[in-house]
Amino acid sequence: VLSDMIEEECKTGKLYIHGFDRSQRPVMYQKPRYQNTNNHANQVKQVVYFLEREMACMDKEKGVEQHVILIDFKGYSLLNAPPMHVTREVMTVLMDRFPERLGNAFMVDAPMLFSMAWRILRPFIPKATQEKVHFVSRSGTHGRNGKM
C-alpha cells in the first residue's frame, strides 16, 4: 500500500491537505522546513499520493477540477532543500499526470535560494501555469505571476 511506503515522509506534517479555498478547491500545504528524510523516491511518491487525495476531494459535480498549493518557506534552508532533480521530477509529475489541475500556487516568504531555482525551472513550465504562481510574504509585499 502506497500510504505505508510514505509513512515516514508523513510523520512531520511537511505536506498535508486542509480545507478549501473560496472556489471550493482543495488546498495542499507544504512546509519544507519539516523535511525529515533523504529518500527522494518516497518524497515524490508522497507528493503524488497527496495530489491524488486532492483529486478525490474535488466536487466535480459542482465543476471543481483544480487545486491550490501553498508552500510556506518559513525556516527553509539548504539543509531541508530537495536536490534540483527531485524538484524537476515533481514538476514533471504535476505537468504530465495532473495537467491543468493547478488553480493557484502561493509561495509564502520564498527565500533567495528558491528564487534561483525558480529562474532555472521557469522556462520549462507552461506560460499558463507560470501565471498561476504567486509570491507572497507575511509582511504584505508580494509579486505575482511567478515574478520575484
mmCIF file with all atom_site columns, N, CA and C in Angstrom, residues 91-133:
data_model
loop_
_atom_site.group_PDB
_atom_site.id
_atom_site.type_symbol
_atom_site.label_atom_id
_atom_site.label_alt_id
_atom_site.label_comp_id
_atom_site.label_asym_id
_atom_site.label_entity_id
_atom_site.label_seq_id
_atom_site.pdbx_PDB_ins_code
_atom_site.Cartn_x
_atom_site.Cartn_y
_atom_site.Cartn_z
_atom_site.occupancy
_atom_site.B_iso_or_equiv
_atom_site.pdbx_formal_charge
_atom_site.auth_seq_id
_atom_site.auth_comp_id
_atom_site.auth_asym_id
_atom_site.auth_atom_id
_atom_site.pdbx_PDB_model_num
ATOM 1   N N  . MET A 1 91  ? 7.867  18.573 -10.682 1.00 0.00 ? 91  MET A N  1
ATOM 2   C CA . MET A 1 91  ? 7.271  19.443 -11.709 1.00 0.00 ? 91  MET A CA 1
ATOM 3   C C  . MET A 1 91  ? 6.792  18.612 -12.903 1.00 0.00 ? 91  MET A C  1
ATOM 4   N N  . THR A 1 92  ? 7.560  17.615 -13.294 1.00 0.00 ? 92  THR A N  1
ATOM 5   C CA . THR A 1 92  ? 7.169  16.741 -14.399 1.00 0.00 ? 92  THR A CA 1
ATOM 6   C C  . THR A 1 92  ? 5.899  15.978 -14.051 1.00 0.00 ? 92  THR A C  1
ATOM 7   N N  . VAL A 1 93  ? 5.823  15.456 -12.832 1.00 0.00 ? 93  VAL A N  1
ATOM 8   C CA . VAL A 1 93  ? 4.621  14.739 -12.390 1.00 0.00 ? 93  VAL A CA 1
ATOM 9   C C  . VAL A 1 93  ? 3.414  15.665 -12.444 1.00 0.00 ? 93  VAL A C  1
ATOM 10  N N  . LEU A 1 94  ? 3.566  16.879 -11.947 1.00 0.00 ? 94  LEU A N  1
ATOM 11  C CA . LEU A 1 94  ? 2.458  17.836 -11.955 1.00 0.00 ? 94  LEU A CA 1
ATOM 12  C C  . LEU A 1 94  ? 1.971  18.109 -13.370 1.00 0.00 ? 94  LEU A C  1
ATOM 13  N N  . MET A 1 95  ? 2.899  18.300 -14.304 1.00 0.00 ? 95  MET A N  1
ATOM 14  C CA . MET A 1 95  ? 2.507  18.647 -15.673 1.00 0.00 ? 95  MET A CA 1
ATOM 15  C C  . MET A 1 95  ? 2.002  17.438 -16.460 1.00 0.00 ? 95  MET A C  1
ATOM 16  N N  . ASP A 1 96  ? 2.591  16.253 -16.226 1.00 0.00 ? 96  ASP A N  1
ATOM 17  C CA . ASP A 1 96  ? 2.219  15.075 -17.015 1.00 0.00 ? 96  ASP A CA 1
ATOM 18  C C  . ASP A 1 96  ? 1.020  14.318 -16.457 1.00 0.00 ? 96  ASP A C  1
ATOM 19  N N  . ARG A 1 97  ? 0.973  14.145 -15.144 1.00 0.00 ? 97  ARG A N  1
ATOM 20  C CA . ARG A 1 97  ? -0.096 13.337 -14.549 1.00 0.00 ? 97  ARG A CA 1
ATOM 21  C C  . ARG A 1 97  ? -1.298 14.153 -14.100 1.00 0.00 ? 97  ARG A C  1
ATOM 22  N N  . PHE A 1 98  ? -1.089 15.443 -13.879 1.00 0.00 ? 98  PHE A N  1
ATOM 23  C CA . PHE A 1 98  ? -2.164 16.293 -13.377 1.00 0.00 ? 98  PHE A CA 1
ATOM 24  C C  . PHE A 1 98  ? -2.245 17.589 -14.204 1.00 0.00 ? 98  PHE A C  1
ATOM 25  N N  . PRO A 1 99  ? -2.332 17.466 -15.538 1.00 0.00 ? 99  PRO A N  1
ATOM 26  C CA . PRO A 1 99  ? -2.324 18.672 -16.378 1.00 0.00 ? 99  PRO A CA 1
ATOM 27  C C  . PRO A 1 99  ? -3.555 19.550 -16.127 1.00 0.00 ? 99  PRO A C  1
ATOM 28  N N  . GLU A 1 100 ? -3.309 20.833 -16.100 1.00 0.00 ? 100 GLU A N  1
ATOM 29  C CA . GLU A 1 100 ? -4.366 21.841 -15.935 1.00 0.00 ? 100 GLU A CA 1
ATOM 30  C C  . GLU A 1 100 ? -5.156 21.696 -14.634 1.00 0.00 ? 100 GLU A C  1
ATOM 31  N N  . ARG A 1 101 ? -4.589 21.027 -13.650 1.00 0.00 ? 101 ARG A N  1
ATOM 32  C CA . ARG A 1 101 ? -5.278 20.863 -12.363 1.00 0.00 ? 101 ARG A CA 1
ATOM 33  C C  . ARG A 1 101 ? -4.925 21.963 -11.371 1.00 0.00 ? 101 ARG A C  1
ATOM 34  N N  . LEU A 1 102 ? -3.841 22.682 -11.625 1.00 0.00 ? 102 LEU A N  1
ATOM 35  C CA . LEU A 1 102 ? -3.425 23.724 -10.693 1.00 0.00 ? 102 LEU A CA 1
ATOM 36  C C  . LEU A 1 102 ? -4.297 24.953 -10.853 1.00 0.00 ? 102 LEU A C  1
ATOM 37  N N  . GLY A 1 103 ? -4.949 25.335 -9.762  1.00 0.00 ? 103 GLY A N  1
ATOM 38  C CA . GLY A 1 103 ? -5.733 26.565 -9.747  1.00 0.00 ? 103 GLY A CA 1
ATOM 39  C C  . GLY A 1 103 ? -4.829 27.740 -9.432  1.00 0.00 ? 103 GLY A C  1
ATOM 40  N N  . ASN A 1 104 ? -4.085 27.638 -8.348  1.00 0.00 ? 104 ASN A N  1
ATOM 41  C CA . ASN A 1 104 ? -3.111 28.642 -7.927  1.00 0.00 ? 104 ASN A CA 1
ATOM 42  C C  . ASN A 1 104 ? -2.053 27.970 -7.073  1.00 0.00 ? 104 ASN A C  1
ATOM 43  N N  . ALA A 1 105 ? -0.874 28.567 -7.074  1.00 0.00 ? 105 ALA A N  1
ATOM 44  C CA . ALA A 1 105 ? 0.199  28.152 -6.170  1.00 0.00 ? 105 ALA A CA 1
ATOM 45  C C  . ALA A 1 105 ? 0.705  29.412 -5.488  1.00 0.00 ? 105 ALA A C  1
ATOM 46  N N  . PHE A 1 106 ? 0.740  29.381 -4.172  1.00 0.00 ? 106 PHE A N  1
ATOM 47  C CA . PHE A 1 106 ? 1.210  30.523 -3.392  1.00 0.00 ? 106 PHE A CA 1
ATOM 48  C C  . PHE A 1 106 ? 2.511  30.151 -2.701  1.00 0.00 ? 106 PHE A C  1
ATOM 49  N N  . MET A 1 107 ? 3.550  30.936 -2.961  1.00 0.00 ? 107 MET A N  1
ATOM 50  C CA . MET A 1 107 ? 4.856  30.740 -2.349  1.00 0.00 ? 107 MET A CA 1
ATOM 51  C C  . MET A 1 107 ? 4.986  31.814 -1.267  1.00 0.00 ? 107 MET A C  1
ATOM 52  N N  . VAL A 1 108 ? 4.936  31.387 -0.023  1.00 0.00 ? 108 VAL A N  1
ATOM 53  C CA . VAL A 1 108 ? 4.947  32.322 1.096   1.00 0.00 ? 108 VAL A CA 1
ATOM 54  C C  . VAL A 1 108 ? 6.369  32.473 1.621   1.00 0.00 ? 108 VAL A C  1
ATOM 55  N N  . ASP A 1 109 ? 6.873  33.703 1.609   1.00 0.00 ? 109 ASP A N  1
ATOM 56  C CA . ASP A 1 109 ? 8.216  34.024 2.099   1.00 0.00 ? 109 ASP A CA 1
ATOM 57  C C  . ASP A 1 109 ? 9.294  33.169 1.444   1.00 0.00 ? 109 ASP A C  1
ATOM 58  N N  . ALA A 1 110 ? 9.237  33.062 0.116   1.00 0.00 ? 110 ALA A N  1
ATOM 59  C CA . ALA A 1 110 ? 10.239 32.288 -0.622  1.00 0.00 ? 110 ALA A CA 1
ATOM 60  C C  . ALA A 1 110 ? 11.613 32.952 -0.476  1.00 0.00 ? 110 ALA A C  1
ATOM 61  N N  . PRO A 1 111 ? 12.619 32.180 -0.107  1.00 0.00 ? 111 PRO A N  1
ATOM 62  C CA . PRO A 1 111 ? 13.968 32.737 0.077   1.00 0.00 ? 111 PRO A CA 1
ATOM 63  C C  . PRO A 1 111 ? 14.689 32.918 -1.264  1.00 0.00 ? 111 PRO A C  1
ATOM 64  N N  . MET A 1 112 ? 15.823 33.600 -1.219  1.00 0.00 ? 112 MET A N  1
ATOM 65  C CA . MET A 1 112 ? 16.620 33.847 -2.415  1.00 0.00 ? 112 MET A CA 1
ATOM 66  C C  . MET A 1 112 ? 17.027 32.536 -3.090  1.00 0.00 ? 112 MET A C  1
ATOM 67  N N  . LEU A 1 113 ? 17.287 31.494 -2.306  1.00 0.00 ? 113 LEU A N  1
ATOM 68  C CA . LEU A 1 113 ? 17.643 30.187 -2.860  1.00 0.00 ? 113 LEU A CA 1
ATOM 69  C C  . LEU A 1 113 ? 16.542 29.686 -3.783  1.00 0.00 ? 113 LEU A C  1
ATOM 70  N N  . PHE A 1 114 ? 15.292 29.853 -3.367  1.00 0.00 ? 114 PHE A N  1
ATOM 71  C CA . PHE A 1 114 ? 14.173 29.428 -4.198  1.00 0.00 ? 114 PHE A CA 1
ATOM 72  C C  . PHE A 1 114 ? 14.061 30.303 -5.436  1.00 0.00 ? 114 PHE A C  1
ATOM 73  N N  . SER A 1 115 ? 14.382 31.562 -5.307  1.00 0.00 ? 115 SER A N  1
ATOM 74  C CA . SER A 1 115 ? 14.362 32.472 -6.443  1.00 0.00 ? 115 SER A CA 1
ATOM 75  C C  . SER A 1 115 ? 15.290 31.973 -7.543  1.00 0.00 ? 115 SER A C  1
ATOM 76  N N  . MET A 1 116 ? 16.468 31.520 -7.170  1.00 0.00 ? 116 MET A N  1
ATOM 77  C CA . MET A 1 116 ? 17.411 30.986 -8.157  1.00 0.00 ? 116 MET A CA 1
ATOM 78  C C  . MET A 1 116 ? 16.861 29.717 -8.802  1.00 0.00 ? 116 MET A C  1
ATOM 79  N N  . ALA A 1 117 ? 16.286 28.826 -8.004  1.00 0.00 ? 117 ALA A N  1
ATOM 80  C CA . ALA A 1 117 ? 15.712 27.590 -8.538  1.00 0.00 ? 117 ALA A CA 1
ATOM 81  C C  . ALA A 1 117 ? 14.552 27.909 -9.476  1.00 0.00 ? 117 ALA A C  1
ATOM 82  N N  . TRP A 1 118 ? 13.728 28.888 -9.118  1.00 0.00 ? 118 TRP A N  1
ATOM 83  C CA . TRP A 1 118 ? 12.588 29.266 -9.959  1.00 0.00 ? 118 TRP A CA 1
ATOM 84  C C  . TRP A 1 118 ? 13.068 29.771 -11.316 1.00 0.00 ? 118 TRP A C  1
ATOM 85  N N  . ARG A 1 119 ? 14.147 30.563 -11.330 1.00 0.00 ? 119 ARG A N  1
ATOM 86  C CA . ARG A 1 119 ? 14.672 31.075 -12.599 1.00 0.00 ? 119 ARG A CA 1
ATOM 87  C C  . ARG A 1 119 ? 15.139 29.941 -13.507 1.00 0.00 ? 119 ARG A C  1
ATOM 88  N N  . ILE A 1 120 ? 15.676 28.878 -12.922 1.00 0.00 ? 120 ILE A N  1
ATOM 89  C CA . ILE A 1 120 ? 16.135 27.724 -13.702 1.00 0.00 ? 120 ILE A CA 1
ATOM 90  C C  . ILE A 1 120 ? 14.942 26.930 -14.238 1.00 0.00 ? 120 ILE A C  1
ATOM 91  N N  . LEU A 1 121 ? 13.926 26.715 -13.394 1.00 0.00 ? 121 LEU A N  1
ATOM 92  C CA . LEU A 1 121 ? 12.789 25.869 -13.761 1.00 0.00 ? 121 LEU A CA 1
ATOM 93  C C  . LEU A 1 121 ? 11.746 26.581 -14.627 1.00 0.00 ? 121 LEU A C  1
ATOM 94  N N  . ARG A 1 122 ? 11.605 27.862 -14.476 1.00 0.00 ? 122 ARG A N  1
ATOM 95  C CA . ARG A 1 122 ? 10.520 28.617 -15.110 1.00 0.00 ? 122 ARG A CA 1
ATOM 96  C C  . ARG A 1 122 ? 10.411 28.409 -16.625 1.00 0.00 ? 122 ARG A C  1
ATOM 97  N N  . PRO A 1 123 ? 11.517 28.391 -17.377 1.00 0.00 ? 123 PRO A N  1
ATOM 98  C CA . PRO A 1 123 ? 11.389 28.198 -18.826 1.00 0.00 ? 123 PRO A CA 1
ATOM 99  C C  . PRO A 1 123 ? 10.770 26.848 -19.225 1.00 0.00 ? 123 PRO A C  1
ATOM 100 N N  . PHE A 1 124 ? 10.791 25.888 -18.330 1.00 0.00 ? 124 PHE A N  1
ATOM 101 C CA . PHE A 1 124 ? 10.248 24.563 -18.625 1.00 0.00 ? 124 PHE A CA 1
ATOM 102 C C  . PHE A 1 124 ? 8.778  24.421 -18.221 1.00 0.00 ? 124 PHE A C  1
ATOM 103 N N  . ILE A 1 125 ? 8.212  25.484 -17.701 1.00 0.00 ? 125 ILE A N  1
ATOM 104 C CA . ILE A 1 125 ? 6.837  25.467 -17.203 1.00 0.00 ? 125 ILE A CA 1
ATOM 105 C C  . ILE A 1 125 ? 5.957  26.243 -18.175 1.00 0.00 ? 125 ILE A C  1
ATOM 106 N N  . PRO A 1 126 ? 4.810  25.680 -18.562 1.00 0.00 ? 126 PRO A N  1
ATOM 107 C CA . PRO A 1 126 ? 3.926  26.389 -19.499 1.00 0.00 ? 126 PRO A CA 1
ATOM 108 C C  . PRO A 1 126 ? 3.539  27.778 -18.981 1.00 0.00 ? 126 PRO A C  1
ATOM 109 N N  . LYS A 1 127 ? 3.412  28.720 -19.893 1.00 0.00 ? 127 LYS A N  1
ATOM 110 C CA . LYS A 1 127 ? 3.082  30.109 -19.548 1.00 0.00 ? 127 LYS A CA 1
ATOM 111 C C  . LYS A 1 127 ? 1.806  30.204 -18.710 1.00 0.00 ? 127 LYS A C  1
ATOM 112 N N  . ALA A 1 128 ? 0.799  29.415 -19.058 1.00 0.00 ? 128 ALA A N  1
ATOM 113 C CA . ALA A 1 128 ? -0.462 29.451 -18.296 1.00 0.00 ? 128 ALA A CA 1
ATOM 114 C C  . ALA A 1 128 ? -0.233 29.038 -16.850 1.00 0.00 ? 128 ALA A C  1
ATOM 115 N N  . THR A 1 129 ? 0.650  28.085 -16.633 1.00 0.00 ? 129 THR A N  1
ATOM 116 C CA . THR A 1 129 ? 0.959  27.641 -15.268 1.00 0.00 ? 129 THR A CA 1
ATOM 117 C C  . THR A 1 129 ? 1.779  28.701 -14.542 1.00 0.00 ? 129 THR A C  1
ATOM 118 N N  . GLN A 1 130 ? 2.734  29.308 -15.226 1.00 0.00 ? 130 GLN A N  1
ATOM 119 C CA . GLN A 1 130 ? 3.538  30.371 -14.608 1.00 0.00 ? 130 GLN A CA 1
ATOM 120 C C  . GLN A 1 130 ? 2.642  31.469 -14.041 1.00 0.00 ? 130 GLN A C  1
ATOM 121 N N  . GLU A 1 131 ? 1.560  31.777 -14.756 1.00 0.00 ? 131 GLU A N  1
ATOM 122 C CA . GLU A 1 131 ? 0.664  32.850 -14.324 1.00 0.00 ? 131 GLU A CA 1
ATOM 123 C C  . GLU A 1 131 ? -0.167 32.483 -13.099 1.00 0.00 ? 131 GLU A C  1
ATOM 124 N N  . LYS A 1 132 ? -0.170 31.224 -12.722 1.00 0.00 ? 132 LYS A N  1
ATOM 125 C CA . LYS A 1 132 ? -0.906 30.776 -11.537 1.00 0.00 ? 132 LYS A CA 1
ATOM 126 C C  . LYS A 1 132 ? -0.038 30.773 -10.289 1.00 0.00 ? 132 LYS A C  1
ATOM 127 N N  . VAL A 1 133 ? 1.242  31.080 -10.462 1.00 0.00 ? 133 VAL A N  1
ATOM 128 C CA . VAL A 1 133 ? 2.191  31.074 -9.343  1.00 0.00 ? 133 VAL A CA 1
ATOM 129 C C  . VAL A 1 133 ? 2.304  32.490 -8.792  1.00 0.00 ? 133 VAL A C  1
#
